[in-house]
């Protein structure tokens, strides 16, 4: 743990394992309520000086952190693969994405502008200033354990906030490396504090109840996000929530089904399907199901599964046993209700797979609304194809979910593209595009996928309060 610039080994510790091999990777401090309060003490004490530093000073620190992260991309990516499982190449892409937030918000720090507004009274002027909200509590997930950190730390530090962050219990090691790097870049003691914990609840309870924490930023499941938001709301804290998703992927009849299937195969199995923007329902017109599925199955069968450190691996292990059980239960449920399993459909546990948590990349066709996978986030390597017919309103079908994070559309018709963009109730729409994300773009969901945006011009606003001054002349 890092509290007030000091690294603490902690009285209790817990171990972190490699999901590909089951081997222990290291031990970290097991923090709880007392450590969280100590971290808030440090963040509250460090806040006035950090908030008073110039935007240019804070930007310089973030720029140095960007440079260090890019220099260390190889070693960070290696640790990321060992701790989280994603293949090494994908880990390097995530690390670059993480670094991009540092660079982007280093620039944005210098663009926190105020306003001078006209008043209805001739003898009055209005001044508007944006200032940091104060101490921020941050809770991050395991699936993108380096980029989700910088997506919060970047804007918080740029705005002049101080932070207490709790990483996911499965991936604290990469968080420790990021905090060391930020210290090295010149972030002063107490400005960033890291509390690692096996049980997240006591840490969360302090973060949502301590009055000195002015904002909570959370990325994780909708269920936990709702609990934390309710508690934070009771204490009138600002919140931003990046939660679960259930992305539709619509192939319109005018699109090339083979091209769309290539896109689906590429995006669905990224991070073993453990992404909040991973397509969960592939809507394909019944007349095009055959060519779409043929291409998808061909590509899925070529995906090499294994330890992400090895050359050529495209699909690594799932994060843990519970994830394997959840994915398998969704596949069994779909098959029992009539879906056809055209690839995979089972856990891989022979030979080298025995010690890890691997699931075969899976294609299910004939998905219907009564199946669990049609409603619940899979968070695993399963492509679920839902056929639709001429009379079906596929946009309405896509919107029929409590989630609203990402949606994908394949069409060659401009009208269909624009109408879909406007009518889909999701925060992020990929149009013939399977990667509609970047540090420069606002990321976030509507409905039960969350509140607020990360990245883009919007990202820093989440860490700023607006203050009005009225001046009588
Ligand atoms: P999770 O909600 O179980 O855990 C997320 C974080 O919350 C972890 O740090 C965990 O320790 C902590 N946590 C869990 N229970 C808590 C509690 N009671 N009090 C305080 N903290 C608590 O989710 P997960 O399984 O780690 O992550 C997967 C989920 O995250 C998926 O639903 C996914 O869609 C979502 N996600 C969303 C985005 C996004 O930007 N919208 C990005 C990545 C992941």
Coordinates of C-alpha atoms and ligand atoms in Angstrom, one line a residue:
X1 CA 0.0 0.0 0.0
X2 CA 1.1 3.5 -0.6
X3 CA 0.0 6.0 2.1
X4 CA 1.4 9.5 2.3
X5 CA 4.4 8.6 0.2
X6 CA 5.3 5.5 2.2
X7 CA 5.1 2.0 1.0
X8 CA 3.6 -0.3 3.6
X9 CA 3.9 -4.1 3.6
X10 CA 0.8 -4.4 5.9
X11 CA 0.3 -6.7 8.9
X12 CA -1.9 -9.0 6.9
X13 CA -1.1 -10.0 3.3
X14 CA -2.7 -11.9 0.5
X15 CA -1.3 -13.6 -2.6
X16 CA -2.0 -13.0 -6.2
X17 CA -2.0 -15.8 -8.8
X18 CA -1.4 -16.2 -12.5
X19 CA -4.7 -17.3 -14.0
X20 CA -2.9 -19.2 -16.8
X21 CA -0.8 -21.4 -14.5
X22 CA -2.3 -21.0 -11.0
X23 CA 1.2 -20.1 -9.8
X24 CA 1.6 -17.4 -7.2
X25 CA 3.0 -14.1 -8.5
X26 CA 3.5 -12.2 -5.2
X27 CA 1.9 -11.0 -2.0
X28 CA 0.4 -7.7 -1.3
X29 CA -0.8 -5.8 1.8
X30 CA -4.4 -6.6 2.9
X31 CA -5.8 -3.2 3.8
X32 CA -9.1 -2.4 5.4
X33 CA -10.9 0.5 7.1
X34 CA -8.0 1.8 9.2
X35 CA -5.6 2.0 6.3
X36 CA -8.3 3.7 4.1
X37 CA -8.8 6.3 6.7
X38 CA -5.1 6.9 7.0
X39 CA -5.0 7.2 3.2
X40 CA -7.8 9.8 3.3
X41 CA -5.9 11.7 6.0
X42 CA -2.9 11.9 3.7
X43 CA -5.0 12.9 0.6
X44 CA -6.9 15.6 2.6
X45 CA -3.6 17.0 3.9
X46 CA -2.0 17.0 0.5
X47 CA -5.0 18.6 -1.3
X48 CA -4.5 22.3 -0.6
X49 CA -0.9 22.4 -2.0
X50 CA -1.7 20.2 -5.0
X51 CA -4.8 22.2 -5.9
X52 CA -2.8 25.4 -5.6
X53 CA 0.0 24.1 -7.9
X54 CA -0.2 25.5 -11.4
X55 CA -1.9 23.5 -14.2
X56 CA 1.5 23.6 -16.0
X57 CA 3.3 22.0 -13.1
X58 CA 0.7 19.2 -12.9
X59 CA 0.8 18.7 -16.7
X60 CA 4.6 18.4 -16.5
X61 CA 4.3 15.6 -13.9
X62 CA 1.7 13.7 -16.0
X63 CA 3.9 14.1 -19.2
X64 CA 6.8 12.6 -17.3
X65 CA 4.6 9.7 -16.2
X66 CA 3.5 9.2 -19.8
X67 CA 7.1 9.0 -20.9
X68 CA 8.0 6.5 -18.2
X69 CA 5.0 4.3 -19.0
X70 CA 5.9 4.2 -22.7
X71 CA 9.5 3.4 -21.8
X72 CA 8.4 0.6 -19.5
X73 CA 5.7 -0.7 -21.8
X74 CA 7.4 -4.1 -22.3
X75 CA 7.8 -4.9 -18.7
X76 CA 4.4 -3.5 -17.6
X77 CA 2.7 -5.5 -20.4
X78 CA 4.5 -8.7 -19.2
X79 CA 3.3 -8.2 -15.6
X80 CA -0.2 -7.4 -17.0
X81 CA -0.3 -10.7 -18.9
X82 CA 0.9 -12.7 -15.9
X83 CA -1.5 -11.1 -13.5
X84 CA -4.6 -10.7 -15.7
X85 CA -4.2 -13.2 -18.5
X86 CA -4.6 -11.2 -21.7
X87 CA -2.1 -12.0 -24.5
X88 CA 1.2 -10.0 -24.4
X89 CA 0.3 -8.1 -27.6
X90 CA -3.0 -7.0 -26.2
X91 CA -1.3 -6.1 -22.9
X92 CA 1.1 -3.8 -24.7
X93 CA -1.9 -2.2 -26.5
X94 CA -3.7 -1.7 -23.1
X95 CA -0.5 -0.2 -21.6
X96 CA -0.2 2.3 -24.4
X97 CA -3.9 3.1 -24.0
X98 CA -3.2 3.7 -20.3
X99 CA -0.3 6.0 -21.1
X100 CA -2.4 7.9 -23.5
X101 CA -4.7 9.0 -20.7
X102 CA -1.7 10.5 -18.9
X103 CA -0.7 12.5 -22.0
X104 CA -4.2 13.5 -22.9
X105 CA -5.0 14.8 -19.4
X106 CA -1.6 16.5 -19.2
X107 CA -2.9 18.6 -22.1
X108 CA -6.4 19.0 -20.7
X109 CA -5.0 20.3 -17.4
X110 CA -4.0 23.5 -19.2
X111 CA -7.5 23.9 -20.7
X112 CA -9.6 24.2 -17.5
X113 CA -11.0 27.5 -18.5
X114 CA -13.4 29.9 -16.7
X115 CA -15.9 32.4 -18.0
X116 CA -16.9 36.0 -17.6
X117 CA -20.6 36.1 -18.2
X118 CA -22.9 39.0 -19.1
X119 CA -25.3 40.0 -16.3
X120 CA -28.8 41.4 -16.7
X121 CA -27.5 44.3 -14.5
X122 CA -25.2 46.8 -16.0
X123 CA -23.3 47.2 -12.7
X124 CA -22.6 43.5 -12.3
X125 CA -20.2 40.9 -13.6
X126 CA -20.3 37.2 -13.2
X127 CA -17.1 35.1 -13.0
X128 CA -17.2 31.3 -13.4
X129 CA -14.2 29.2 -12.3
X130 CA -13.7 25.5 -12.3
X131 CA -11.9 24.1 -9.3
X132 CA -10.9 20.6 -8.2
X133 CA -13.6 18.7 -6.2
X134 CA -11.2 17.6 -3.5
X135 CA -10.3 14.1 -2.3
X136 CA -11.4 11.4 -4.8
X137 CA -12.1 7.8 -3.9
X138 CA -11.5 5.5 -6.9
X139 CA -12.3 1.8 -7.2
X140 CA -11.1 -0.1 -10.3
X141 CA -11.7 -3.5 -11.9
X142 CA -9.4 -6.4 -13.0
X143 CA -10.3 -6.6 -16.7
X144 CA -8.4 -3.5 -17.8
X145 CA -6.3 -3.1 -14.7
X146 CA -3.8 -0.5 -16.0
X147 CA -5.9 1.7 -18.3
X148 CA -8.8 1.9 -15.9
X149 CA -6.3 3.3 -13.3
X150 CA -4.9 6.1 -15.5
X151 CA -8.4 6.9 -16.9
X152 CA -9.2 8.0 -13.3
X153 CA -5.8 9.2 -12.0
X154 CA -5.0 11.2 -15.2
X155 CA -8.0 13.6 -15.0
X156 CA -8.1 13.7 -11.2
X157 CA -4.4 14.8 -11.0
X158 CA -4.8 17.2 -13.9
X159 CA -7.8 18.8 -12.2
X160 CA -5.8 19.2 -8.9
X161 CA -7.5 16.5 -6.9
X162 CA -5.9 14.0 -4.6
X163 CA -6.8 10.4 -4.7
X164 CA -7.3 7.2 -2.6
X165 CA -7.5 4.2 -5.0
X166 CA -8.4 0.6 -4.4
X167 CA -7.5 -1.7 -7.3
X168 CA -9.3 -5.0 -7.8
X169 CA -8.1 -7.8 -5.6
X170 CA -7.1 -10.0 -8.6
X171 CA -4.8 -7.3 -10.1
X172 CA -3.0 -5.2 -7.4
X173 CA 0.5 -5.8 -8.7
X174 CA 0.1 -3.8 -11.9
X175 CA -1.5 -1.0 -9.8
X176 CA 1.6 -1.0 -7.5
X177 CA 3.9 -0.5 -10.6
X178 CA 1.7 2.4 -11.8
X179 CA 1.9 4.1 -8.4
X180 CA 5.7 3.7 -8.2
X181 CA 5.9 5.2 -11.7
X182 CA 3.8 8.2 -10.8
X183 CA 5.9 8.8 -7.7
X184 CA 9.0 8.7 -9.8
X185 CA 7.4 11.2 -12.2
X186 CA 7.1 13.6 -9.3
X187 CA 3.6 13.3 -7.8
X188 CA 4.1 14.6 -4.3
X189 CA 3.6 12.5 -1.2
X190 CA -0.1 12.1 -0.2
X191 CA -1.4 13.2 -3.5
X192 CA -2.0 9.6 -4.6
X193 CA -2.6 6.8 -2.2
X194 CA -3.1 3.1 -2.9
X195 CA -5.0 0.7 -0.6
X196 CA -4.8 -2.9 -1.7
X197 CA -7.3 -5.3 -0.1
X198 CA -8.5 -8.8 -0.4
X199 CA -12.0 -7.8 0.8
X200 CA -13.1 -4.6 -1.0
X201 CA -16.1 -3.9 1.3
X202 CA -14.5 -2.2 4.3
X203 CA -12.5 0.0 2.0
X204 CA -15.6 0.9 0.0
X205 CA -17.5 1.6 3.1
X206 CA -15.0 4.2 4.3
X207 CA -14.7 5.8 0.9
X208 CA -18.4 6.3 0.6
X209 CA -18.9 7.6 4.2
X210 CA -15.9 9.7 5.1
X211 CA -17.0 13.3 4.5
X212 CA -13.6 14.4 3.3
X213 CA -14.0 12.2 0.2
X214 CA -15.9 14.5 -2.2
X215 CA -16.2 12.2 -5.1
X216 CA -16.4 8.5 -5.9
X217 CA -15.3 7.1 -9.2
X218 CA -16.0 3.4 -9.8
X219 CA -15.6 1.0 -12.6
X220 CA -17.0 -2.5 -12.2
X221 CA -20.3 -4.4 -12.1
X222 CA -23.7 -2.7 -12.1
X223 CA -24.7 -4.5 -8.9
X224 CA -21.7 -3.1 -6.9
X225 CA -22.0 0.3 -8.6
X226 CA -25.6 0.6 -7.5
X227 CA -24.7 -0.2 -3.9
X228 CA -21.8 2.3 -3.8
X229 CA -23.8 5.0 -5.6
X230 CA -26.7 4.6 -3.1
X231 CA -24.3 5.0 -0.2
X232 CA -22.4 7.8 -1.8
X233 CA -25.7 9.5 -2.6
X234 CA -26.7 9.4 1.1
X235 CA -23.6 11.3 1.8
X236 CA -24.0 13.7 -1.1
X237 CA -20.8 12.8 -2.9
X238 CA -20.3 13.3 -6.6
X239 CA -20.2 10.0 -8.5
X240 CA -19.1 8.6 -11.8
X241 CA -19.8 5.1 -12.6
X242 CA -18.6 2.9 -15.5
X243 CA -20.6 -0.3 -15.2
X244 CA -21.6 -3.4 -17.1
X245 CA -22.8 -3.7 -20.6
X246 CA -24.7 -6.0 -23.0
X247 CA -23.7 -4.7 -26.4
X248 CA -25.8 -5.5 -29.5
X249 CA -23.9 -6.0 -32.8
X250 CA -26.3 -5.4 -35.6
X251 CA -25.6 -6.6 -39.1
X252 CA -28.0 -4.9 -41.5
X253 CA -29.1 -6.7 -44.6
X254 CA -27.2 -4.3 -46.9
X255 CA -23.9 -5.1 -45.1
X256 CA -21.4 -7.7 -46.2
X257 CA -21.9 -10.5 -43.7
X258 CA -18.4 -11.9 -44.2
X259 CA -16.8 -8.5 -43.4
X260 CA -19.1 -8.1 -40.4
X261 CA -18.1 -11.6 -39.2
X262 CA -14.5 -10.7 -39.4
X263 CA -15.2 -7.7 -37.2
X264 CA -17.2 -9.8 -34.8
X265 CA -14.5 -12.4 -34.5
X266 CA -11.9 -9.7 -33.8
X267 CA -13.8 -7.8 -31.2
X268 CA -15.7 -10.5 -29.4
X269 CA -12.6 -12.4 -28.2
X270 CA -10.5 -9.5 -27.2
X271 CA -9.5 -9.9 -23.5
X272 CA -11.3 -13.3 -23.7
X273 CA -14.6 -11.4 -24.0
X274 CA -14.0 -9.8 -20.6
X275 CA -14.8 -6.3 -21.7
X276 CA -17.7 -4.1 -20.8
X277 CA -18.1 -3.1 -24.5
X278 CA -17.8 -6.7 -25.7
X279 CA -20.7 -7.6 -28.1
X280 CA -23.1 -9.9 -26.3
X281 CA -25.9 -10.2 -28.9
X282 CA -24.9 -10.6 -32.6
X283 CA -28.1 -9.7 -34.6
X284 CA -27.8 -11.1 -38.1
X285 CA -30.6 -11.2 -40.7
X286 CA -31.8 -14.7 -41.1
X287 CA -30.9 -14.7 -44.8
X288 CA -27.3 -13.8 -43.9
X289 CA -26.8 -16.1 -40.9
X290 CA -25.2 -18.8 -43.0
X291 CA -22.3 -16.8 -44.5
X292 CA -21.8 -14.8 -41.3
X293 CA -21.6 -17.9 -39.1
X294 CA -19.4 -19.8 -41.5
X295 CA -16.8 -17.0 -41.5
X296 CA -17.1 -16.5 -37.7
X297 CA -16.6 -20.2 -37.0
X298 CA -13.6 -20.4 -39.4
X299 CA -11.9 -17.5 -37.6
X300 CA -12.8 -18.7 -34.1
X301 CA -11.4 -22.1 -34.7
X302 CA -8.1 -20.5 -35.7
X303 CA -7.8 -18.6 -32.4
X304 CA -4.9 -20.1 -30.4
X305 CA -5.7 -20.5 -26.7
X306 CA -3.0 -20.6 -24.0
X307 CA -0.6 -18.7 -21.8
X308 CA -0.6 -15.1 -23.1
X309 CA 3.2 -14.9 -22.7
X310 CA 3.6 -17.5 -25.5
X311 CA 4.0 -16.4 -29.1
X312 CA 0.9 -16.4 -31.2
X313 CA -1.7 -16.8 -28.4
X314 CA -4.9 -14.9 -29.1
X315 CA -7.0 -16.0 -26.2
X316 CA -5.8 -16.4 -22.6
X317 CA -7.4 -17.7 -19.4
X318 CA -10.5 -16.2 -17.8
X319 CA -9.8 -14.4 -14.6
X320 CA -10.9 -17.1 -12.2
X321 CA -13.0 -20.2 -11.5
X322 CA -16.2 -18.2 -10.9
X323 CA -15.8 -16.6 -14.4
X324 CA -15.5 -20.1 -16.0
X325 CA -18.5 -21.4 -14.2
X326 CA -20.6 -18.3 -15.2
X327 CA -19.7 -18.6 -18.9
X328 CA -20.3 -22.4 -18.9
X329 CA -23.7 -22.0 -17.2
X330 CA -24.8 -19.5 -19.9
X331 CA -23.6 -21.8 -22.7
X332 CA -25.4 -24.9 -21.1
X333 CA -28.6 -22.8 -20.6
X334 CA -28.6 -21.7 -24.3
X335 CA -27.9 -25.2 -25.6
X336 CA -30.6 -26.7 -23.4
X337 CA -33.1 -24.2 -24.8
X338 CA -32.2 -25.0 -28.4
X339 CA -29.1 -23.0 -29.4
X340 CA -26.6 -24.7 -31.7
X341 CA -23.0 -24.8 -30.4
X342 CA -20.8 -24.5 -33.6
X343 CA -17.4 -24.1 -31.9
X344 CA -16.0 -24.5 -28.4
X345 CA -18.7 -24.7 -25.8
X346 CA -16.6 -26.2 -23.0
X347 CA -13.9 -25.6 -20.5
X348 CA -10.3 -26.5 -21.6
X349 CA -8.7 -28.5 -18.8
X350 CA -6.4 -31.0 -20.4
X351 CA -2.6 -30.9 -20.5
X352 CA -1.2 -27.4 -20.2
X353 CA -4.6 -26.0 -19.6
X354 CA -5.1 -28.1 -16.4
X355 CA -3.8 -25.5 -13.9
X356 CA -5.4 -22.5 -15.5
X357 CA -8.9 -21.2 -16.1
X358 CA -9.4 -21.6 -19.8
X359 CA -12.6 -21.7 -21.8
X360 CA -12.7 -22.6 -25.5
X361 CA -13.7 -19.7 -27.8
X362 CA -17.4 -20.5 -28.5
X363 CA -19.9 -19.7 -31.2
X364 CA -23.6 -20.2 -30.4
X365 CA -26.3 -19.8 -33.2
X366 CA -30.0 -19.7 -32.8
X367 CA -30.1 -17.5 -29.7
X368 CA -33.5 -16.5 -28.5
X369 CA -34.9 -14.1 -25.9
X370 CA -35.6 -16.8 -23.3
X371 CA -31.9 -17.6 -22.9
X372 CA -29.9 -16.2 -20.1
X373 CA -27.1 -15.0 -22.4
X374 CA -29.6 -12.8 -24.2
X375 CA -30.0 -10.7 -21.1
X376 CA -27.0 -11.2 -18.8
X377 CA -23.5 -10.0 -19.4
X378 CA -21.4 -13.0 -20.4
X379 CA -17.9 -11.6 -19.8
X380 CA -16.4 -14.5 -21.6
X381 CA -15.4 -15.8 -25.1
X382 CA -18.9 -16.6 -26.4
X383 CA -20.2 -15.2 -29.7
X384 CA -24.0 -15.5 -29.5
X385 CA -25.8 -15.1 -32.8
X386 CA -29.4 -13.9 -32.8
X387 CA -31.3 -14.3 -36.1
X388 CA -33.9 -11.6 -37.0
X389 CA -36.5 -11.4 -39.8
X390 CA -37.7 -8.8 -42.2
X391 CA -40.6 -7.7 -40.0
X392 CA -38.4 -7.3 -36.9
X393 CA -37.5 -3.9 -35.6
X394 CA -33.9 -4.7 -34.9
X395 CA -33.1 -1.4 -33.2
X396 CA -36.0 -2.0 -30.8
X397 CA -34.6 -5.5 -30.1
X398 CA -31.1 -4.0 -29.5
X399 CA -32.5 -1.4 -27.1
X400 CA -34.4 -4.0 -25.2
X401 CA -31.9 -4.2 -22.3
X402 CA -31.3 -2.5 -19.0
X403 CA -27.7 -1.7 -20.2
X404 CA -26.6 1.1 -22.4
X405 CA -22.9 1.1 -22.9
X406 CA -21.8 0.1 -26.4
X407 CA -23.5 -0.9 -29.6
X408 CA -22.1 -1.9 -33.0
X409 CA -23.7 -1.5 -36.4
X410 CA -22.7 -2.8 -39.8
X411 CA -24.3 -1.2 -42.8
X412 CA -23.3 0.4 -46.1
X413 CA -26.2 2.8 -46.1
X414 CA -25.7 6.3 -44.7
X415 CA -29.3 6.7 -43.7
X416 CA -29.3 3.4 -41.8
X417 CA -26.0 4.4 -40.1
X418 CA -27.2 7.8 -39.0
X419 CA -30.6 6.6 -37.9
X420 CA -29.1 3.8 -35.9
X421 CA -26.6 6.2 -34.3
X422 CA -29.5 8.4 -33.2
X423 CA -31.9 5.7 -32.2
X424 CA -29.7 3.3 -30.3
X425 CA -29.9 3.9 -26.5
X426 CA -26.2 3.4 -25.8
X427 CA -23.3 5.7 -25.0
X428 CA -20.8 4.4 -27.6
X429 CA -21.8 3.4 -31.1
X430 CA -19.3 1.7 -33.5
X431 CA -20.4 2.1 -37.1
X432 CA -18.5 -0.4 -39.2
X433 CA -16.0 0.1 -36.4
X434 CA -15.0 -2.4 -33.8
X435 CA -12.8 -0.1 -31.7
X436 CA -14.7 3.2 -31.0
X437 CA -12.4 4.1 -28.1
X438 CA -9.5 6.4 -27.5
X439 CA -8.2 8.6 -24.7
X440 CA -9.5 11.6 -26.7
X441 CA -13.0 10.3 -26.9
X442 CA -15.7 10.3 -24.2
X443 CA -16.3 6.8 -22.9
X444 CA -19.4 5.9 -20.8
X445 CA -22.9 4.5 -20.7
X446 CA -26.5 5.4 -20.1
X447 CA -29.2 3.5 -18.3
X448 CA -27.7 0.9 -16.0
X449 CA -24.3 1.1 -17.6
X450 CA -23.4 4.2 -15.6
X451 CA -23.2 7.9 -15.0
X452 CA -20.6 10.3 -16.3
X453 CA -17.9 10.0 -18.9
X454 CA -14.2 9.2 -18.9
X455 CA -11.6 10.4 -21.4
X456 CA -12.2 13.1 -23.9
X457 CA -13.0 16.7 -23.1
X458 CA -15.7 15.5 -20.7
X459 CA -13.4 13.4 -18.6
X460 CA -11.8 16.2 -16.5
X461 CA -15.2 17.8 -15.8
X462 CA -16.1 15.0 -13.5
X463 CA -13.3 16.2 -11.2
X464 CA -14.2 19.9 -11.2
X465 CA -16.7 21.9 -9.4
X466 CA -18.1 25.1 -11.0
X467 CA -17.9 28.2 -8.8
X468 CA -19.8 31.4 -9.6
X469 CA -18.7 34.8 -8.4
X470 CA -21.1 37.8 -8.7
X471 CA -19.3 41.2 -8.6
X472 CA -21.2 44.5 -8.2
X473 CA -19.3 47.3 -9.8
Ligands
LIG1 P1 -16.8 -5.9 -9.5 O1 -17.9 -4.9 -9.4 O2 -16.9 -7.2 -8.8 O3 -15.5 -5.2 -9.0 C1 -15.0 -4.0 -9.4 C2 -14.3 -3.3 -8.3 O4 -15.1 -3.1 -7.2 C3 -13.1 -4.2 -7.7 O5 -12.1 -3.3 -7.3 C4 -13.7 -4.8 -6.5 O6 -12.8 -5.1 -5.5 C5 -14.6 -3.7 -6.0 N1 -15.8 -4.1 -5.2 C6 -16.5 -5.2 -5.3 N2 -17.5 -5.2 -4.4 C7 -17.3 -4.1 -3.7 C8 -18.0 -3.5 -2.5 N3 -19.0 -4.1 -2.0 N4 -17.5 -2.3 -2.1 C9 -16.5 -1.7 -2.6 N5 -15.8 -2.2 -3.7 C10 -16.2 -3.3 -4.2 O7 -16.6 -6.0 -11.0 P2 -15.4 -6.9 -11.7 O8 -15.9 -8.3 -11.8 O9 -14.1 -6.6 -11.1 O10 -15.4 -6.2 -13.2 C11 -16.2 -6.6 -14.2 C12 -17.4 -5.6 -14.4 O11 -16.8 -4.3 -14.6 C13 -18.2 -5.9 -15.6 O12 -19.6 -5.8 -15.3 C14 -17.8 -4.9 -16.6 O13 -18.7 -4.7 -17.6 C15 -17.4 -3.7 -15.8 N6 -16.5 -2.8 -16.4 C16 -17.0 -1.6 -16.9 C17 -16.2 -0.8 -17.6 C18 -16.7 0.5 -18.1 O14 -16.0 1.4 -18.4 N7 -18.0 0.7 -18.2 C19 -14.9 -1.1 -17.8 C20 -14.4 -2.3 -17.3 C21 -15.3 -3.1 -16.6

